[in-house]
CSV table of C-alpha atoms in Angstrom, one decimal:
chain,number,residue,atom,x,y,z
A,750,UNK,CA,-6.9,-16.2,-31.4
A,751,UNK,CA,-3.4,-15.3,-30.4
A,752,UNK,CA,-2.1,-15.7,-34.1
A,753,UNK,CA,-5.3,-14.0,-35.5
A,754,UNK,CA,-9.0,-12.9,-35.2
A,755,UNK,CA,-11.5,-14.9,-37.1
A,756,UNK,CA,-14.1,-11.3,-37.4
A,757,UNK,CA,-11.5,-8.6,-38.9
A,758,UNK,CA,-13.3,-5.0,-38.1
A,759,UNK,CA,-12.8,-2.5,-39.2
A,760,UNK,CA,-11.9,-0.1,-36.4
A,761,UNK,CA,-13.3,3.9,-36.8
A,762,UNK,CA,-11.1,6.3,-36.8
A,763,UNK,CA,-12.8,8.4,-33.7
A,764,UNK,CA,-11.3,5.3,-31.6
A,765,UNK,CA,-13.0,5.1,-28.3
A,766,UNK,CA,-15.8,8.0,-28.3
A,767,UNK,CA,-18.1,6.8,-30.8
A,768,UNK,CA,-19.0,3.6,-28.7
A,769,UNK,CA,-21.6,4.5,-25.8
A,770,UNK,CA,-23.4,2.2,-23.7
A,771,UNK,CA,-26.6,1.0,-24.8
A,772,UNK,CA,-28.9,-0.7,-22.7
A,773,UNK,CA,-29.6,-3.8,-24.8
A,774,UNK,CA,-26.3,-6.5,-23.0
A,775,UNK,CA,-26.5,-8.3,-26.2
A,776,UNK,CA,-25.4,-5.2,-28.0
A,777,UNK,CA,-23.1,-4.4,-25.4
A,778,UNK,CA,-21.1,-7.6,-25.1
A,779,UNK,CA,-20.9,-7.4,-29.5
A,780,UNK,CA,-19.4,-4.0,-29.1
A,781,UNK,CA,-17.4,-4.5,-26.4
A,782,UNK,CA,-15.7,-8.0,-28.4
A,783,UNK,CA,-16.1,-6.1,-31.3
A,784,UNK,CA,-13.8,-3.2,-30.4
A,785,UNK,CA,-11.6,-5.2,-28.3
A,786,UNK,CA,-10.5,-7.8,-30.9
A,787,UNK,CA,-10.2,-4.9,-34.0
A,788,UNK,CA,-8.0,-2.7,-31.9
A,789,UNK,CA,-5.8,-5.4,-31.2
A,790,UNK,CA,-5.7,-6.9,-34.3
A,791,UNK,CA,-4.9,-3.6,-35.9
A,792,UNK,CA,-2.2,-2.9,-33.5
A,793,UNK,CA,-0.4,-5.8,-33.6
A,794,UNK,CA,-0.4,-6.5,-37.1
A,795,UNK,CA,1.7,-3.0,-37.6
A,796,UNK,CA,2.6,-2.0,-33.6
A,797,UNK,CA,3.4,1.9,-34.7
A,798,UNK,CA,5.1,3.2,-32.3
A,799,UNK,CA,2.9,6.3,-31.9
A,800,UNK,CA,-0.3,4.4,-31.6
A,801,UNK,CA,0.7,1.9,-29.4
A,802,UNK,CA,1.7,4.6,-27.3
A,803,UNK,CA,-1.0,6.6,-28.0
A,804,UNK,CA,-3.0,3.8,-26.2
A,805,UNK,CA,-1.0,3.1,-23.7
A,806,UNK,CA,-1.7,6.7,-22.4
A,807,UNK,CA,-5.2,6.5,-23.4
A,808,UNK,CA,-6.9,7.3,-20.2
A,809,UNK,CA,-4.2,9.9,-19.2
A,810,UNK,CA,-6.3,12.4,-21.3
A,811,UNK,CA,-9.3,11.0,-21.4
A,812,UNK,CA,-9.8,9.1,-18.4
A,813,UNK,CA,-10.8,5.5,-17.5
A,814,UNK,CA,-14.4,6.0,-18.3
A,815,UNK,CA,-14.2,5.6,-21.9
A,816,UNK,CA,-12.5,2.1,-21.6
A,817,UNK,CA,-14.9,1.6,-18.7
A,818,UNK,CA,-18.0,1.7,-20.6
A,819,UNK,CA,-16.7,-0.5,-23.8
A,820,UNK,CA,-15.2,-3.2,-21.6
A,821,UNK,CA,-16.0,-3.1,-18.0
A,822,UNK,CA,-19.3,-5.3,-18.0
A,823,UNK,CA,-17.6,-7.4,-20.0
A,824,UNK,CA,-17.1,-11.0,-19.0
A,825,UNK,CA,-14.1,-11.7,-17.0
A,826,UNK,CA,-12.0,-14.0,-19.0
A,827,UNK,CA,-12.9,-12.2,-22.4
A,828,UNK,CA,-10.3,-10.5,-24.4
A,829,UNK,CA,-11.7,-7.1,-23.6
A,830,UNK,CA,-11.9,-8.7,-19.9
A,831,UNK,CA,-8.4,-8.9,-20.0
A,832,UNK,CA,-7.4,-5.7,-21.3
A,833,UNK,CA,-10.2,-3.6,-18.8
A,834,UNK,CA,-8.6,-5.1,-16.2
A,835,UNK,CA,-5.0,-4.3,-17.2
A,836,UNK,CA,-5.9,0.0,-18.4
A,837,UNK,CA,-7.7,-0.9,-14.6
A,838,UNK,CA,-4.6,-2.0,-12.5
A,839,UNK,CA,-2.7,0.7,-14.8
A,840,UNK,CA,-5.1,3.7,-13.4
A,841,UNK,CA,-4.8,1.9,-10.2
A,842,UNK,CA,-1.3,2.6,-10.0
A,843,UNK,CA,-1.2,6.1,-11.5
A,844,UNK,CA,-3.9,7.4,-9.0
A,845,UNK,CA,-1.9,6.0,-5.5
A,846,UNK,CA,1.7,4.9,-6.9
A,847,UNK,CA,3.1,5.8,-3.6
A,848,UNK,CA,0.6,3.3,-1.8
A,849,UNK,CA,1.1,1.0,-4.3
A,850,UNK,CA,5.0,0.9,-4.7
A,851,UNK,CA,4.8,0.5,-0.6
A,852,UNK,CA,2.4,-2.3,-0.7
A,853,UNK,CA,4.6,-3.9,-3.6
A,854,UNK,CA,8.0,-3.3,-1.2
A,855,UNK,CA,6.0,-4.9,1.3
A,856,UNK,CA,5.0,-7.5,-0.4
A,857,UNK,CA,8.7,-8.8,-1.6
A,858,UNK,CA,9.5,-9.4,1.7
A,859,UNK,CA,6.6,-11.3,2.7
A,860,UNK,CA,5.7,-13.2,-0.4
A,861,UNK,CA,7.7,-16.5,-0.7
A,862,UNK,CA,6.6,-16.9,-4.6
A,863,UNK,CA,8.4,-15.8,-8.1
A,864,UNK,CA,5.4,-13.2,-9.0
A,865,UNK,CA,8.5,-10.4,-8.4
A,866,UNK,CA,10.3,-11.3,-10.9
A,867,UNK,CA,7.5,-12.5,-13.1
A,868,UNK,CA,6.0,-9.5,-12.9
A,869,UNK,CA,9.9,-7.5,-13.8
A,870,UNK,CA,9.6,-4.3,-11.5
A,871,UNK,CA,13.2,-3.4,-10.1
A,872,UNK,CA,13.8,-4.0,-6.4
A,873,UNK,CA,13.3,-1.9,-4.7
A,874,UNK,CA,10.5,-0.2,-6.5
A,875,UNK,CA,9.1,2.9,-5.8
A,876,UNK,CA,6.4,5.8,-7.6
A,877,UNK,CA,8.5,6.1,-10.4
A,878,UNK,CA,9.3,2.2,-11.0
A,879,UNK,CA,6.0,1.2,-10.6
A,880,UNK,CA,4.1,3.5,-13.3
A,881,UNK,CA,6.7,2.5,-15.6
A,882,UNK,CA,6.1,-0.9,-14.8
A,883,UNK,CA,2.1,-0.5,-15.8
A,884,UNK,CA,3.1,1.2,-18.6
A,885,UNK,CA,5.6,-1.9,-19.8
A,886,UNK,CA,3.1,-4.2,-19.0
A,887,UNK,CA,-0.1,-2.3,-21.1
A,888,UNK,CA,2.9,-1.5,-24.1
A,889,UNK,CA,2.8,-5.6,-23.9
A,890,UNK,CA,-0.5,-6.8,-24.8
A,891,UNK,CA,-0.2,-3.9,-28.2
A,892,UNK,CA,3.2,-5.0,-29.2
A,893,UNK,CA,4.9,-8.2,-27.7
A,894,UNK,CA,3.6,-11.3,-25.9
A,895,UNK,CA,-0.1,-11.1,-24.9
A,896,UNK,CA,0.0,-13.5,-22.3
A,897,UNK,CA,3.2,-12.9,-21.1
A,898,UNK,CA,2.0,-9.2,-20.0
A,899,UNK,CA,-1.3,-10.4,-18.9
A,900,UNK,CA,0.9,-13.0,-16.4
A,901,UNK,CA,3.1,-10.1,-15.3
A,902,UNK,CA,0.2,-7.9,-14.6
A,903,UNK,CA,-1.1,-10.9,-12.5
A,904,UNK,CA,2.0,-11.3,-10.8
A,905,UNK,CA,2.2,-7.9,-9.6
A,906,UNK,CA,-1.1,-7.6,-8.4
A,907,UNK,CA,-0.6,-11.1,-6.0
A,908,UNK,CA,2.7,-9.2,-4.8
A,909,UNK,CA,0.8,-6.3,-3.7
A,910,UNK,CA,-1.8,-7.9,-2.5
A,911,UNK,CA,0.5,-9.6,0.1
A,912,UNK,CA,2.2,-6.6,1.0
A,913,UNK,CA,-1.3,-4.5,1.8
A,914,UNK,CA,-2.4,-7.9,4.0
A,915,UNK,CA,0.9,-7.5,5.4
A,916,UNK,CA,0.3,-3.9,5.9
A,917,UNK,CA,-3.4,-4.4,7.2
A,918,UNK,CA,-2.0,-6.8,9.9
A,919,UNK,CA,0.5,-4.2,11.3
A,920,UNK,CA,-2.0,-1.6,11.4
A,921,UNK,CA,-4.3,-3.9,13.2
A,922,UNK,CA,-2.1,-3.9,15.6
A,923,UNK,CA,-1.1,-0.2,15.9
A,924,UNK,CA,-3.4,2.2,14.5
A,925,UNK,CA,-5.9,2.7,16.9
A,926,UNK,CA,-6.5,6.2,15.7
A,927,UNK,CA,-7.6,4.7,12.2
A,928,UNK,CA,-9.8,2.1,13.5
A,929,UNK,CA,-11.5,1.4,9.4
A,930,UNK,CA,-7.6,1.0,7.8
A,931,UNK,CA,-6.9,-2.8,8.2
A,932,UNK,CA,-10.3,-3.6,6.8
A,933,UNK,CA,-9.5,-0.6,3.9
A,934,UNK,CA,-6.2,-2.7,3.0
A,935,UNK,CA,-7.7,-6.0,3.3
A,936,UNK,CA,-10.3,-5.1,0.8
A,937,UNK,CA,-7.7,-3.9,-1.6
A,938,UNK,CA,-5.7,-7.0,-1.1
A,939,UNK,CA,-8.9,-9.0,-2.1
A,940,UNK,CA,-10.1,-7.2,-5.1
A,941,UNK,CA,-6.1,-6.9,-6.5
A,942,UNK,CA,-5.9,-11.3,-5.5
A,943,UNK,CA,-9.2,-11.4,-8.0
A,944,UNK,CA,-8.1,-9.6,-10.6
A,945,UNK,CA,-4.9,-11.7,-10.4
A,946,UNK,CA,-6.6,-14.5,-10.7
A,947,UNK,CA,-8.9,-13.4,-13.9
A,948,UNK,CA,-5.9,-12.2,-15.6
A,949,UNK,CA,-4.3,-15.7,-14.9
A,950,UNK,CA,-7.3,-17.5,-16.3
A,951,UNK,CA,-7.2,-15.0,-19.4
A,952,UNK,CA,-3.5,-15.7,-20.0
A,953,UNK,CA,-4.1,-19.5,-19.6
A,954,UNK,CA,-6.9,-19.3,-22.6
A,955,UNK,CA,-5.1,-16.8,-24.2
A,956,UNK,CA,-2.4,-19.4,-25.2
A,957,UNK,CA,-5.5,-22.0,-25.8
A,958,UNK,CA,-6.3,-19.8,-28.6
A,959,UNK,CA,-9.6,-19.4,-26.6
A,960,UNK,CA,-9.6,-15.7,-25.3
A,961,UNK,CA,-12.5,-14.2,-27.4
């Protein structure tokens, strides 16, 4: 799988937009693989500049709903798994980089792992470094090593995960105002440690030639 896809299609030129939900999952999870494993497979075997870029910033215009209903239901360690969850962590970023690049800060100095520099954002890192770091990371899985993006994507998402249970624990113990903000930042902390872990698992069978 990471050399080539066994079920070449071809991809239609409308991209995204002609591929709606249907209620039947057996037709849903063929489109879904369908789409996911042509658009890569197109991409990488003549990474164009523009349209790599082009899908990089995909949801910028269009937002994440398009992606969301190709890939979203599909299964987590699936190739278009993997890439929901990375245009996910991507829109994550863009829509609360300040929180994000604070959570990340955070996390560097409470984490005791090498996910920072797995994951290659500067230190310090903040709004600015960490879009371009989702943006590095996406531009990755189109044209470089699948895996290794899908690791540094996982890597960033266990650093910030550590810094918003850092952060939760302080506000625990402060913000008595906002009485629902340590259980807010724990939750994000758990649902960024699960997505770490599926894009882990994805990265693992990725280089099993057994993401499909």
């Amino acid at each position: 799988m990471a050399s080539e896809f066994h079920r070449p299609t071809r991809f239609p030129n409308g991209m995204f937009e002609g591929y709606l939900g249907a209620e039947d999952p057996a037709h849903v999870s063929r489109v879904a693989h369908d789409t996911a494993a042509a658009i890569l497979s197109r991409v990488r075997a003549d990474p164009d500049p523009a349209v790599v870029e082009r899908l990089v910033t995909y949801t910028d215009e269009h937002g994440i709903d398009a992606i969301a209903e190709l890939w979203s239901h599909a299964s987590a360690k699936s190739l278009p798994g993997a890439l929901w969850r990375v245009y996910l962590l991507r829109t994550l970023i863009r829509q609360d980089p300040v929180g994000i690049s604070l959570a990340f800060q955070r996390g560097t100095e409470v984490s005791h792992t090498i996910d920072q520099v797995v994951a290659g954002a500067p230190v310090p890192a903040g709004p600015d470094e960490v879009r371009e770091l989702a943006d590095r990371i996406l531009h990755g899985l189109f044209a470089g090593d699948f895996a290794v993006a899908l690791d540094r994507a996982a890597a960033f998402s266990r650093v910030v995960a550590a810094g918003f249970t850092s952060l939760a624990d302080d506000a625990d113990a402060a913000d008595a105002v906002h009485p629902d903000r340590p259980g807010e930042l724990t939750q994000r902390a758990l649902r960024l440690t699960q997505l770490a872990d599926e894009l882990s698992s994805c990265a693992r069978l990725w280089r099993r030639d057994a993401l499909d």
